[in-house]
PDB file of C-alpha atoms in Angstrom:
ATOM      1  CA  MET A 144       7.836   0.979   3.311  1.00  0.00           C
ATOM      2  CA  PRO A 145       7.153   2.225   6.581  1.00  0.00           C
ATOM      3  CA  LYS A 146       9.617   1.300   9.343  1.00  0.00           C
ATOM      4  CA  PRO A 147       8.983  -1.217  11.919  1.00  0.00           C
ATOM      5  CA  LEU A 148       8.284   0.594  15.705  1.00  0.00           C
ATOM      6  CA  PRO A 149      11.104   0.122  18.002  1.00  0.00           C
ATOM      7  CA  GLU A 150      10.747  -3.185  19.742  1.00  0.00           C
ATOM      8  CA  LYS A 151      10.613  -1.441  22.876  1.00  0.00           C
ATOM      9  CA  LEU A 152       7.577   0.575  21.593  1.00  0.00           C
ATOM     10  CA  SER A 153       5.614  -1.918  20.090  1.00  0.00           C
ATOM     11  CA  LYS A 154       5.848  -3.940  23.479  1.00  0.00           C
ATOM     12  CA  LEU A 155       4.496  -1.045  25.315  1.00  0.00           C
ATOM     13  CA  ILE A 156       1.614  -0.628  22.889  1.00  0.00           C
ATOM     14  CA  LYS A 157       0.748  -4.184  23.618  1.00  0.00           C
ATOM     15  CA  GLU A 158       1.104  -3.861  27.234  1.00  0.00           C
ATOM     16  CA  ALA A 159      -1.046  -0.886  27.103  1.00  0.00           C
ATOM     17  CA  GLY A 160      -3.935  -3.278  25.144  1.00  0.00           C
ATOM     18  CA  LEU A 161      -3.345  -1.283  21.729  1.00  0.00           C
ATOM     19  CA  THR A 162      -2.529  -2.437  18.585  1.00  0.00           C
ATOM     20  CA  GLU A 163       0.148  -0.408  16.239  1.00  0.00           C
ATOM     21  CA  LYS A 164      -2.502   0.980  13.809  1.00  0.00           C
ATOM     22  CA  GLN A 165      -4.389   2.084  17.289  1.00  0.00           C
ATOM     23  CA  ALA A 166      -1.209   3.897  18.918  1.00  0.00           C
ATOM     24  CA  THR A 167       0.683   5.254  15.771  1.00  0.00           C
ATOM     25  CA  TRP A 168       1.427   5.419  12.708  1.00  0.00           C
ATOM     26  CA  ASP A 169       4.546   6.343  10.043  1.00  0.00           C
ATOM     27  CA  CYS A 170       5.203  10.031   9.194  1.00  0.00           C
ATOM     28  CA  HIS A 171       7.908   9.878   6.361  1.00  0.00           C
ATOM     29  CA  GLY A 172       9.792   7.401   8.372  1.00  0.00           C
ATOM     30  CA  THR A 173       9.095   8.988  11.825  1.00  0.00           C
ATOM     31  CA  PRO A 174       6.804   6.679  14.259  1.00  0.00           C
ATOM     32  CA  VAL A 175       4.739   8.660  15.695  1.00  0.00           C
ATOM     33  CA  VAL A 176       2.579   8.411  18.789  1.00  0.00           C
ATOM     34  CA  LEU A 177      -0.309   9.545  19.342  1.00  0.00           C
ATOM     35  CA  HIS A 178      -1.220  11.307  22.808  1.00  0.00           C
ATOM     36  CA  LYS A 179      -3.559   9.232  24.285  1.00  0.00           C
ATOM     37  CA  ALA A 180      -1.491   6.260  23.523  1.00  0.00           C
ATOM     38  CA  CYS A 181       1.427   8.310  25.516  1.00  0.00           C
ATOM     39  CA  GLU A 182      -1.498   8.839  28.757  1.00  0.00           C
ATOM     40  CA  LYS A 183      -2.352   5.066  28.940  1.00  0.00           C
ATOM     41  CA  ILE A 184       1.562   4.237  28.799  1.00  0.00           C
ATOM     42  CA  ALA A 185       2.247   7.050  31.308  1.00  0.00           C
ATOM     43  CA  ALA A 186      -0.720   5.557  33.622  1.00  0.00           C
ATOM     44  CA  MET A 187       0.392   1.879  32.836  1.00  0.00           C
ATOM     45  CA  HIS A 188       3.711   2.748  34.633  1.00  0.00           C
ATOM     46  CA  ASP A 189       2.549   5.173  36.765  1.00  0.00           C
ATOM     47  CA  ILE A 190       4.277   8.367  35.538  1.00  0.00           C
ATOM     48  CA  VAL A 191       3.101  11.213  37.540  1.00  0.00           C
ATOM     49  CA  PHE A 192       3.760  15.014  37.002  1.00  0.00           C
ATOM     50  CA  ASP A 193       4.549  17.887  39.171  1.00  0.00           C
ATOM     51  CA  THR A 194       2.624  20.913  38.882  1.00  0.00           C
ATOM     52  CA  PRO A 195       3.916  22.662  35.614  1.00  0.00           C
ATOM     53  CA  LYS A 196       6.032  25.569  35.793  1.00  0.00           C
ATOM     54  CA  ILE A 197       4.806  28.655  33.507  1.00  0.00           C
ATOM     55  CA  ILE A 198       7.427  30.146  31.867  1.00  0.00           C
ATOM     56  CA  GLU A 199       5.757  32.353  29.687  1.00  0.00           C
ATOM     57  CA  SER A 200       1.849  33.320  29.006  1.00  0.00           C
ATOM     58  CA  ILE A 201       0.332  35.896  27.241  1.00  0.00           C
ATOM     59  CA  ALA A 202      -3.099  34.130  26.613  1.00  0.00           C
ATOM     60  CA  GLU A 203      -4.395  37.480  24.426  1.00  0.00           C
ATOM     61  CA  LYS A 204      -1.413  36.429  22.178  1.00  0.00           C
ATOM     62  CA  LYS A 205      -2.088  32.760  22.160  1.00  0.00           C
ATOM     63  CA  ILE A 206       1.120  31.896  23.765  1.00  0.00           C
ATOM     64  CA  CYS A 207       2.276  29.472  26.561  1.00  0.00           C
ATOM     65  CA  VAL A 208       5.488  27.693  27.255  1.00  0.00           C
ATOM     66  CA  VAL A 209       5.273  25.490  30.478  1.00  0.00           C
ATOM     67  CA  MET A 210       8.010  23.390  31.834  1.00  0.00           C
ATOM     68  CA  VAL A 211       6.858  19.530  33.026  1.00  0.00           C
ATOM     69  CA  THR A 212       8.605  17.300  35.538  1.00  0.00           C
ATOM     70  CA  GLY A 213       7.290  13.614  35.449  1.00  0.00           C
ATOM     71  CA  HIS A 214       8.721  10.666  37.578  1.00  0.00           C
ATOM     72  CA  MET A 215       8.214   6.875  37.216  1.00  0.00           C
ATOM     73  CA  LYS A 216      10.213   5.066  40.785  1.00  0.00           C
ATOM     74  CA  ASP A 217      12.979   6.647  41.395  1.00  0.00           C
ATOM     75  CA  LYS A 218      13.535   8.233  37.648  1.00  0.00           C
ATOM     76  CA  SER A 219      12.660  11.768  36.805  1.00  0.00           C
ATOM     77  CA  GLU A 220      12.600  14.020  33.482  1.00  0.00           C
ATOM     78  CA  TRP A 221      11.664  17.248  32.560  1.00  0.00           C
ATOM     79  CA  SER A 222      10.683  18.852  29.434  1.00  0.00           C
ATOM     80  CA  ILE A 223       9.705  21.981  27.533  1.00  0.00           C
ATOM     81  CA  GLY A 224       5.863  22.346  25.976  1.00  0.00           C
ATOM     82  CA  GLU A 225       5.511  25.359  23.608  1.00  0.00           C
ATOM     83  CA  ALA A 226       2.214  26.657  22.052  1.00  0.00           C
ATOM     84  CA  ALA A 227       2.345  29.777  20.119  1.00  0.00           C
ATOM     85  CA  PRO A 228       0.420  31.256  16.316  1.00  0.00           C
ATOM     86  CA  TYR A 229       4.015  29.717  14.818  1.00  0.00           C
ATOM     87  CA  ASN A 230       3.748  26.195  15.856  1.00  0.00           C
ATOM     88  CA  ASN A 231      -0.029  26.026  16.879  1.00  0.00           C
ATOM     89  CA  LYS A 232      -2.625  26.491  14.952  1.00  0.00           C
ATOM     90  CA  ASN A 233      -5.301  25.473  17.465  1.00  0.00           C
ATOM     91  CA  THR A 234      -7.429  27.774  20.277  1.00  0.00           C
ATOM     92  CA  TYR A 235      -6.122  26.106  23.286  1.00  0.00           C
ATOM     93  CA  PRO A 236      -2.793  26.902  23.615  1.00  0.00           C
ATOM     94  CA  PHE A 237      -2.113  26.490  27.142  1.00  0.00           C
ATOM     95  CA  ALA A 238      -3.854  22.684  26.849  1.00  0.00           C
ATOM     96  CA  MET A 239      -1.252  22.087  23.549  1.00  0.00           C
ATOM     97  CA  ALA A 240       1.932  23.289  25.736  1.00  0.00           C
ATOM     98  CA  GLU A 241       1.231  20.732  28.910  1.00  0.00           C
ATOM     99  CA  LYS A 242       0.386  17.631  26.107  1.00  0.00           C
ATOM    100  CA  ARG A 243       3.326  18.610  24.349  1.00  0.00           C
ATOM    101  CA  ALA A 244       5.634  18.739  27.436  1.00  0.00           C
ATOM    102  CA  LYS A 245       4.006  15.849  29.145  1.00  0.00           C
ATOM    103  CA  ASP A 246       4.173  13.628  25.687  1.00  0.00           C
ATOM    104  CA  ARG A 247       8.062  14.632  25.852  1.00  0.00           C
ATOM    105  CA  VAL A 248       8.664  13.172  29.651  1.00  0.00           C
ATOM    106  CA  ILE A 249       6.804  10.572  28.710  1.00  0.00           C
ATOM    107  CA  LEU A 250       8.606   9.465  26.317  1.00  0.00           C
ATOM    108  CA  LYS A 251      11.977  10.208  27.858  1.00  0.00           C
ATOM    109  CA  LEU A 252      10.862   8.439  30.896  1.00  0.00           C
ATOM    110  CA  MET A 253      10.317   5.291  28.590  1.00  0.00           C
ATOM    111  CA  GLY A 254      13.589   5.358  27.320  1.00  0.00           C
ATOM    112  CA  LEU A 255      11.960   6.607  23.687  1.00  0.00           C
ATOM    113  CA  HIS A 256      12.680  10.372  22.937  1.00  0.00           C
ATOM    114  CA  GLY A 257      14.341  10.851  19.935  1.00  0.00           C
ATOM    115  CA  ASP A 258      13.274   7.558  18.126  1.00  0.00           C
ATOM    116  CA  VAL A 259       9.872   8.595  18.175  1.00  0.00           C
ATOM    117  CA  TYR A 260       7.374  11.648  18.224  1.00  0.00           C
ATOM    118  CA  SER A 261       4.295  12.163  20.026  1.00  0.00           C
ATOM    119  CA  GLN A 262       1.106  13.416  17.539  1.00  0.00           C
ATOM    120  CA  SER A 263       1.704  16.314  19.604  1.00  0.00           C
ATOM    121  CA  GLU A 264       5.190  17.129  18.415  1.00  0.00           C
ATOM    122  CA  ALA A 265       3.826  19.373  15.977  1.00  0.00           C
ATOM    123  CA  ASP A 266       1.013  20.397  14.055  1.00  0.00           C
ATOM    124  CA  GLU A 267       2.858  18.866  11.181  1.00  0.00           C
ATOM    125  CA  PHE A 268       2.808  15.421  12.629  1.00  0.00           C
ATOM    126  CA  GLN A 269      -1.496  16.213  13.529  1.00  0.00           C
ATOM    127  CA  GLU A 270      -1.757  17.227   9.244  1.00  0.00           C
ATOM    128  CA  ALA A 271       0.335  14.180   7.785  1.00  0.00           C
ATOM    129  CA  GLN A 272      -1.433  11.683  10.110  1.00  0.00           C
ATOM    130  CA  PRO A 273      -3.048   9.275   7.236  1.00  0.00           C
ATOM    131  CA  LYS A 274      -6.759   9.941   7.195  1.00  0.00           C
ATOM    132  CA  PRO A 275      -9.201   7.194   5.497  1.00  0.00           C
ATOM    133  CA  LEU A 276      -9.785   7.755   1.924  1.00  0.00           C
ATOM    134  CA  MET A 277     -13.523   6.779   1.448  1.00  0.00           C
ATOM    135  CA  ASN A 278     -13.906   4.007   3.639  1.00  0.00           C
ATOM    136  CA  LEU A 279     -12.039   1.964   1.235  1.00  0.00           C
ATOM    137  CA  ASP A 280      -9.285  -0.814   2.215  1.00  0.00           C
ATOM    138  CA  THR A 281      -6.125  -0.471   1.078  1.00  0.00           C
ATOM    139  CA  HIS A 282      -6.803  -2.981  -2.036  1.00  0.00           C
ATOM    140  CA  ALA A 283      -9.180  -0.544  -3.222  1.00  0.00           C
ATOM    141  CA  ARG A 284      -6.938   2.394  -2.624  1.00  0.00           C
ATOM    142  CA  VAL A 285      -3.810   1.046  -3.925  1.00  0.00           C
ATOM    143  CA  ASP A 286      -6.417   0.420  -7.707  1.00  0.00           C
ATOM    144  CA  ALA A 287      -7.890   3.564  -7.429  1.00  0.00           C
ATOM    145  CA  ALA A 288      -4.224   5.200  -7.007  1.00  0.00           C
ATOM    146  CA  LEU A 289      -3.282   3.168 -10.049  1.00  0.00           C
ATOM    147  CA  GLU A 290      -6.125   3.996 -12.171  1.00  0.00           C
ATOM    148  CA  PHE A 291      -5.613   7.485 -11.339  1.00  0.00           C
ATOM    149  CA  TYR A 292      -2.103   7.645 -12.541  1.00  0.00           C
ATOM    150  CA  LYS A 293      -2.816   6.244 -15.939  1.00  0.00           C
ATOM    151  CA  ASP A 294      -4.811   9.827 -17.008  1.00  0.00           C
ATOM    152  CA  CYS A 295      -4.353  12.102 -14.420  1.00  0.00           C
ATOM    153  CA  THR A 296      -3.433  15.795 -15.336  1.00  0.00           C
ATOM    154  CA  GLY A 297      -0.640  18.115 -13.841  1.00  0.00           C
ATOM    155  CA  PRO A 298      -2.319  19.960 -11.333  1.00  0.00           C
ATOM    156  CA  THR A 299      -4.270  17.145 -10.495  1.00  0.00           C
ATOM    157  CA  PHE A 300      -1.066  15.173 -10.011  1.00  0.00           C
ATOM    158  CA  VAL A 301       0.255  17.449  -7.887  1.00  0.00           C
ATOM    159  CA  ALA A 302      -3.243  18.102  -5.784  1.00  0.00           C
ATOM    160  CA  ASN A 303      -3.169  14.432  -5.072  1.00  0.00           C
ATOM    161  CA  GLU A 304       0.690  14.357  -3.260  1.00  0.00           C
ATOM    162  CA  LYS A 305      -0.911  14.452   0.385  1.00  0.00           C
ATOM    163  CA  ARG A 306      -2.805  11.329  -0.419  1.00  0.00           C
ATOM    164  CA  TYR A 307       0.051   9.633  -2.568  1.00  0.00           C
ATOM    165  CA  GLN A 308       1.989   9.869   0.784  1.00  0.00           C
ATOM    166  CA  ASN A 309      -0.630   8.965   3.269  1.00  0.00           C
ATOM    167  CA  LEU A 310      -1.665   5.574   0.963  1.00  0.00           C
ATOM    168  CA  LEU A 311       2.553   4.519   1.140  1.00  0.00           C
ATOM    169  CA  ASN A 312       2.228   5.213   4.611  1.00  0.00           C
ATOM    170  CA  SER A 313      -0.555   2.571   5.408  1.00  0.00           C
ATOM    171  CA  ARG A 314       0.217   0.049   8.054  1.00  0.00           C
ATOM    172  CA  ASP A 315      -1.250  -2.269   5.831  1.00  0.00           C
ATOM    173  CA  ILE A 316       0.123  -1.712   2.715  1.00  0.00           C
ATOM    174  CA  ASN A 317       2.099  -4.856   1.149  1.00  0.00           C
ATOM    175  CA  GLU A 318       5.612  -4.508  -1.196  1.00  0.00           C
ATOM    176  CA  GLU A 319       4.067  -5.738  -4.206  1.00  0.00           C
ATOM    177  CA  GLN A 320       1.516  -2.648  -3.702  1.00  0.00           C
ATOM    178  CA  TYR A 321       3.954  -0.507  -2.631  1.00  0.00           C
ATOM    179  CA  ASN A 322       6.329  -0.424  -5.598  1.00  0.00           C
ATOM    180  CA  ALA A 323       3.039  -0.338  -8.145  1.00  0.00           C
ATOM    181  CA  VAL A 324       1.907   2.669  -6.959  1.00  0.00           C
ATOM    182  CA  VAL A 325       5.514   4.073  -6.754  1.00  0.00           C
ATOM    183  CA  ASP A 326       6.216   2.905 -10.235  1.00  0.00           C
ATOM    184  CA  ALA A 327       2.817   4.247 -11.738  1.00  0.00           C
ATOM    185  CA  HIS A 328       3.398   7.604  -9.757  1.00  0.00           C
ATOM    186  CA  ASP A 329       6.909   8.116 -10.665  1.00  0.00           C
ATOM    187  CA  ALA A 330       6.137   7.037 -14.530  1.00  0.00           C
ATOM    188  CA  ARG A 331       3.088   9.533 -14.691  1.00  0.00           C
ATOM    189  CA  LYS A 332       5.752  12.362 -13.427  1.00  0.00           C
ATOM    190  CA  VAL A 333       7.767  11.956 -15.891  1.00  0.00           C
ATOM    191  CA  GLU A 334       4.985  11.698 -18.438  1.00  0.00           C
ATOM    192  CA  LEU A 335       3.896  15.278 -16.965  1.00  0.00           C
ATOM    193  CA  SER A 336       7.658  16.599 -16.827  1.00  0.00           C
ATOM    194  CA  LEU A 337       6.881  17.474 -13.388  1.00  0.00           C
TER     195      LEU A 337
END
């Protein structure tokens, strides 16, 4: 079951005019905040940034490392943003390095760094973000999962692990549905000797 968001983050999201579902998702128990939500929170709290300091840049190798400093009233924080082929799959490393650094600074200034992460922190967070399954509501997705686990094969079981995790991370899944899916998944896993 997804953990509740830290109270401070919930308050900031509401103040920004967003819902938890619009601003975050749960990545295996870690709250992840969308970049757009970080930007809205920064604007709402008048966070301003100095010009980024480029520490390293090799455009032809898609490497960029920047340091960003942000200010909120009399408080200042800085952080590093890095993008390189080993931690970034997109084709705009300079923009990604800036996003990572700014999001980290925003979370530090808001007192959330270490409790939550931003979407731009790592490609893994981007890949783990739950995606809609055929536009079905959670009830229909739970029913489909329970049906699937009745007779799936080993290869299809393994191929659907990400879907399973995404379903469990759904914000609107209730405890009964969650337990039913976990029980069906675990029982089938034992039957398939996986």
